[in-house]
């Protein structure tokens, strides 16, 4: 019998963990998982053991319903190389295994059926991409061709074929993706892409016809007991796109066509950050849309969009904004999110910071990952006990040091964690200072709580030299995780008030009103955004900020929605960003840079902020090695990187100690 006891009810979140009827079926709770690409499929879209483990872990963790990542309905056009497919019967056995794994724990599973059309991945040999019309400059890498009506008839049947195979494999239904002006159905629905004048275009009924045809095909092939869910954008939030009024009408037509539930998202893939909200956007970013649509239909409506805390989901359901909440990143970050929330153990939930690094590697063929959780399939540090228990000293209580100390202690080692600052967190404490980075404070609290639970001895305000370690910690294996130092070239520190971005964020330096930030990476952009006036109203007291970046792109090492939100917000606040600008001279009063062969001098600045990156300081590691101490450098102590890199390296090392 399937296990349905986990997260079946909750005193703290009674609405979120109450059952709900969808079509003819009952889902045990309203905490659901939306599509999140994993890149874990194999052999041109077949279900892998890793995929079964991934979704089964979320079902085991208490999620009530899972909508999988994209499943293409035919093999010609691939969305991502590691996504799933259901183009013929060879795919059915894998889905049987996946559905059975999810059902074992009492959850429902809906594959998301999709045709990528003009958004297909350009695998060599792919024919010219198809689209509703010849419109392609928004996204497609080359101009697509309009799909013919004869081809549409085949595609409609392919959706039906895929759904029928899913029914045979044991899934509870399917989700049909028609949101975000994304893929074939989303493109047909959106006036941004659909310029047709036949029965599949023109007015909203024409643009909706393809989706309705697919819905009818699936219903006829799969029966009344098979859940049909349609994902829509409640508002495309893009000029010339679908509006909320349009989508209220669409929602009514979908209900009349026999759809069992609606998954209401928002935005488009054209307008970066509107569909998948990055950090810096409000939680439940599409709840206003689901709330209005819910007023006009009687079928269940789920909302989605950076819902990462249980109390937010409970409020949305209690206040009538949705019948259920899709929580993707939260369940990637912690597979036991639902179980812990139902038990009221929210402090034990690994906090999602909304950074979207879980998806940034997907386009490059990498599997899903998480900044905060180095093992997205792991069970909160459920690591093998060490065969030999050791004394371990971790130097540096930043994210890498805290992760290494926790995992080492969990494996049975006796661990001491030392840091020269008065608080744990390291540079993550200043990384939390810029606008929209508050969630990093939750990570620090989470990591600190785990150290206490595992009995790690934490010594703060303790600066250790190699001599101190050799004397006071003889026989200890040392993990060096003490971070990196900001780069501050002597040629730039002669300015009357020169400081690093770290100095600003730590509050060690209070800037003036005319500021130049040198370095347009993520730290420089975040610092400029932090210093800029919240309202660009040209008030006399506003700071004026110039950001100089030698490269052609701001925050070049970042991608996705978070970067788009940061850059557009920073520019809207009046920051003057100059790319291709190489600083050539700095003296006490002036800053000179070269751009396009011309020299420019800033002579009215009062503060120069350096955001030129970081360099590792290997001196302690080298001194320890010279003294014969077993030492391992991780994180920024080895090579500067991001939090994900640091935590992953710490986890990997501690598992081998």
mmCIF file of C-alpha atoms in Angstrom, residues 251-382:
data_model
loop_
_atom_site.group_PDB
_atom_site.id
_atom_site.type_symbol
_atom_site.label_atom_id
_atom_site.label_comp_id
_atom_site.label_asym_id
_atom_site.label_seq_id
_atom_site.Cartn_x
_atom_site.Cartn_y
_atom_site.Cartn_z
ATOM 1 C CA UNK A 251 -9.420 30.066 -18.349
ATOM 2 C CA UNK A 252 -13.191 29.883 -18.793
ATOM 3 C CA UNK A 253 -12.826 28.274 -22.220
ATOM 4 C CA UNK A 254 -10.381 25.705 -20.868
ATOM 5 C CA UNK A 255 -12.767 24.775 -18.078
ATOM 6 C CA UNK A 256 -15.610 24.373 -20.598
ATOM 7 C CA UNK A 257 -13.357 22.119 -22.675
ATOM 8 C CA UNK A 258 -12.999 19.730 -19.742
ATOM 9 C CA UNK A 259 -9.697 20.794 -18.184
ATOM 10 C CA UNK A 260 -9.472 19.614 -14.551
ATOM 11 C CA UNK A 261 -7.139 22.285 -13.181
ATOM 12 C CA UNK A 262 -5.149 25.366 -14.137
ATOM 13 C CA UNK A 263 -1.522 26.054 -13.292
ATOM 14 C CA UNK A 264 -1.317 29.853 -13.418
ATOM 15 C CA UNK A 265 2.096 31.338 -14.018
ATOM 16 C CA UNK A 266 2.918 34.679 -15.636
ATOM 17 C CA UNK A 267 5.251 36.542 -17.940
ATOM 18 C CA UNK A 268 7.094 35.307 -21.003
ATOM 19 C CA UNK A 269 10.487 33.906 -21.866
ATOM 20 C CA UNK A 270 10.983 36.990 -24.045
ATOM 21 C CA UNK A 271 10.935 39.411 -21.129
ATOM 22 C CA UNK A 272 13.655 38.027 -18.891
ATOM 23 C CA UNK A 273 12.690 37.738 -15.255
ATOM 24 C CA UNK A 274 8.942 37.953 -15.870
ATOM 25 C CA UNK A 275 8.236 34.211 -16.008
ATOM 26 C CA UNK A 276 10.854 32.763 -13.647
ATOM 27 C CA UNK A 277 11.358 35.323 -10.872
ATOM 28 C CA UNK A 278 14.894 35.757 -9.608
ATOM 29 C CA UNK A 279 16.032 36.936 -6.222
ATOM 30 C CA UNK A 280 14.957 40.499 -5.745
ATOM 31 C CA UNK A 281 11.400 39.798 -6.832
ATOM 32 C CA UNK A 282 8.506 39.375 -4.450
ATOM 33 C CA UNK A 283 7.475 35.909 -3.246
ATOM 34 C CA UNK A 284 4.439 34.408 -4.963
ATOM 35 C CA UNK A 285 5.060 36.674 -7.930
ATOM 36 C CA UNK A 286 2.064 35.425 -9.929
ATOM 37 C CA UNK A 287 -0.451 35.134 -7.081
ATOM 38 C CA UNK A 288 -2.333 38.260 -8.144
ATOM 39 C CA UNK A 289 -3.068 36.507 -11.442
ATOM 40 C CA UNK A 290 -4.161 33.186 -9.951
ATOM 41 C CA UNK A 291 -6.340 35.046 -7.456
ATOM 42 C CA UNK A 292 -8.317 36.824 -10.167
ATOM 43 C CA UNK A 293 -8.593 33.772 -12.425
ATOM 44 C CA UNK A 294 -9.759 31.669 -9.464
ATOM 45 C CA UNK A 295 -12.733 34.018 -9.088
ATOM 46 C CA UNK A 296 -14.006 33.056 -12.540
ATOM 47 C CA UNK A 297 -13.637 29.261 -12.653
ATOM 48 C CA UNK A 298 -14.759 26.398 -10.439
ATOM 49 C CA UNK A 299 -11.845 24.015 -11.123
ATOM 50 C CA UNK A 300 -8.730 24.093 -8.886
ATOM 51 C CA UNK A 301 -6.197 26.832 -9.591
ATOM 52 C CA UNK A 302 -2.549 26.474 -8.586
ATOM 53 C CA UNK A 303 -0.169 29.402 -8.337
ATOM 54 C CA UNK A 304 3.603 29.416 -8.787
ATOM 55 C CA UNK A 305 6.567 31.782 -8.648
ATOM 56 C CA UNK A 306 9.234 31.874 -5.940
ATOM 57 C CA UNK A 307 7.112 30.433 -3.163
ATOM 58 C CA UNK A 308 9.911 29.187 -0.922
ATOM 59 C CA UNK A 309 8.411 29.288 2.577
ATOM 60 C CA UNK A 310 5.497 27.324 3.986
ATOM 61 C CA UNK A 311 3.851 30.321 5.651
ATOM 62 C CA UNK A 312 3.617 32.095 2.297
ATOM 63 C CA UNK A 313 1.868 29.099 0.745
ATOM 64 C CA UNK A 314 -0.510 28.797 3.701
ATOM 65 C CA UNK A 315 -1.435 32.483 3.420
ATOM 66 C CA UNK A 316 -2.080 32.216 -0.320
ATOM 67 C CA UNK A 317 -4.501 29.340 0.131
ATOM 68 C CA UNK A 318 -6.168 30.755 3.236
ATOM 69 C CA UNK A 319 -6.623 34.147 1.582
ATOM 70 C CA UNK A 320 -8.127 32.705 -1.587
ATOM 71 C CA UNK A 321 -5.285 33.449 -3.985
ATOM 72 C CA UNK A 322 -5.021 29.798 -5.033
ATOM 73 C CA UNK A 323 -6.201 26.305 -4.243
ATOM 74 C CA UNK A 324 -2.669 24.881 -4.273
ATOM 75 C CA UNK A 325 0.908 26.149 -4.395
ATOM 76 C CA UNK A 326 3.611 24.979 -6.773
ATOM 77 C CA UNK A 327 6.933 25.121 -4.908
ATOM 78 C CA UNK A 328 9.796 24.164 -7.208
ATOM 79 C CA UNK A 329 13.041 25.614 -5.979
ATOM 80 C CA UNK A 330 12.096 24.973 -2.349
ATOM 81 C CA UNK A 331 11.691 21.253 -3.054
ATOM 82 C CA UNK A 332 14.894 21.105 -5.086
ATOM 83 C CA UNK A 333 16.768 22.735 -2.218
ATOM 84 C CA UNK A 334 15.264 20.398 0.390
ATOM 85 C CA UNK A 335 13.591 17.178 -0.739
ATOM 86 C CA UNK A 336 11.966 16.863 2.707
ATOM 87 C CA UNK A 337 10.502 20.370 2.649
ATOM 88 C CA UNK A 338 6.884 19.186 2.888
ATOM 89 C CA UNK A 339 7.542 16.687 5.653
ATOM 90 C CA UNK A 340 9.377 19.256 7.781
ATOM 91 C CA UNK A 341 6.784 21.969 7.152
ATOM 92 C CA UNK A 342 3.908 19.664 8.091
ATOM 93 C CA UNK A 343 5.668 18.846 11.359
ATOM 94 C CA UNK A 344 6.247 22.545 12.067
ATOM 95 C CA UNK A 345 10.027 22.099 11.857
ATOM 96 C CA UNK A 346 10.594 25.102 9.609
ATOM 97 C CA UNK A 347 13.959 25.927 11.195
ATOM 98 C CA UNK A 348 15.242 22.604 9.878
ATOM 99 C CA UNK A 349 14.257 23.357 6.277
ATOM 100 C CA UNK A 350 17.248 24.121 4.098
ATOM 101 C CA UNK A 351 16.446 27.656 2.878
ATOM 102 C CA UNK A 352 16.213 28.424 -0.830
ATOM 103 C CA UNK A 353 17.761 31.807 -1.659
ATOM 104 C CA UNK A 354 16.055 32.164 -5.040
ATOM 105 C CA UNK A 355 19.361 32.498 -6.902
ATOM 106 C CA UNK A 356 18.304 30.171 -9.758
ATOM 107 C CA UNK A 357 21.742 28.578 -9.959
ATOM 108 C CA UNK A 358 19.794 25.309 -9.956
ATOM 109 C CA UNK A 359 19.055 26.081 -13.600
ATOM 110 C CA UNK A 360 22.034 28.102 -14.828
ATOM 111 C CA UNK A 361 23.998 25.033 -15.889
ATOM 112 C CA UNK A 362 21.072 23.331 -17.592
ATOM 113 C CA UNK A 363 21.624 25.060 -20.936
ATOM 114 C CA UNK A 364 25.211 23.815 -20.899
ATOM 115 C CA UNK A 365 24.264 20.183 -20.393
ATOM 116 C CA UNK A 366 24.946 20.043 -16.658
ATOM 117 C CA UNK A 367 22.569 18.305 -14.249
ATOM 118 C CA UNK A 368 20.469 20.232 -11.770
ATOM 119 C CA UNK A 369 22.350 21.629 -8.786
ATOM 120 C CA UNK A 370 21.758 23.910 -5.801
ATOM 121 C CA UNK A 371 23.799 26.643 -4.148
ATOM 122 C CA UNK A 372 22.663 25.757 -0.643
ATOM 123 C CA UNK A 373 22.426 21.977 -1.050
ATOM 124 C CA UNK A 374 25.500 20.353 -2.620
ATOM 125 C CA UNK A 375 23.639 17.044 -2.948
ATOM 126 C CA UNK A 376 20.097 17.696 -4.140
ATOM 127 C CA UNK A 377 19.264 14.015 -3.640
ATOM 128 C CA UNK A 378 20.920 13.786 -0.234
ATOM 129 C CA UNK A 379 19.030 13.518 3.035
ATOM 130 C CA UNK A 380 20.290 16.461 5.110
ATOM 131 C CA UNK A 381 23.829 15.270 5.466
ATOM 132 C CA UNK A 382 23.038 11.572 5.599
#
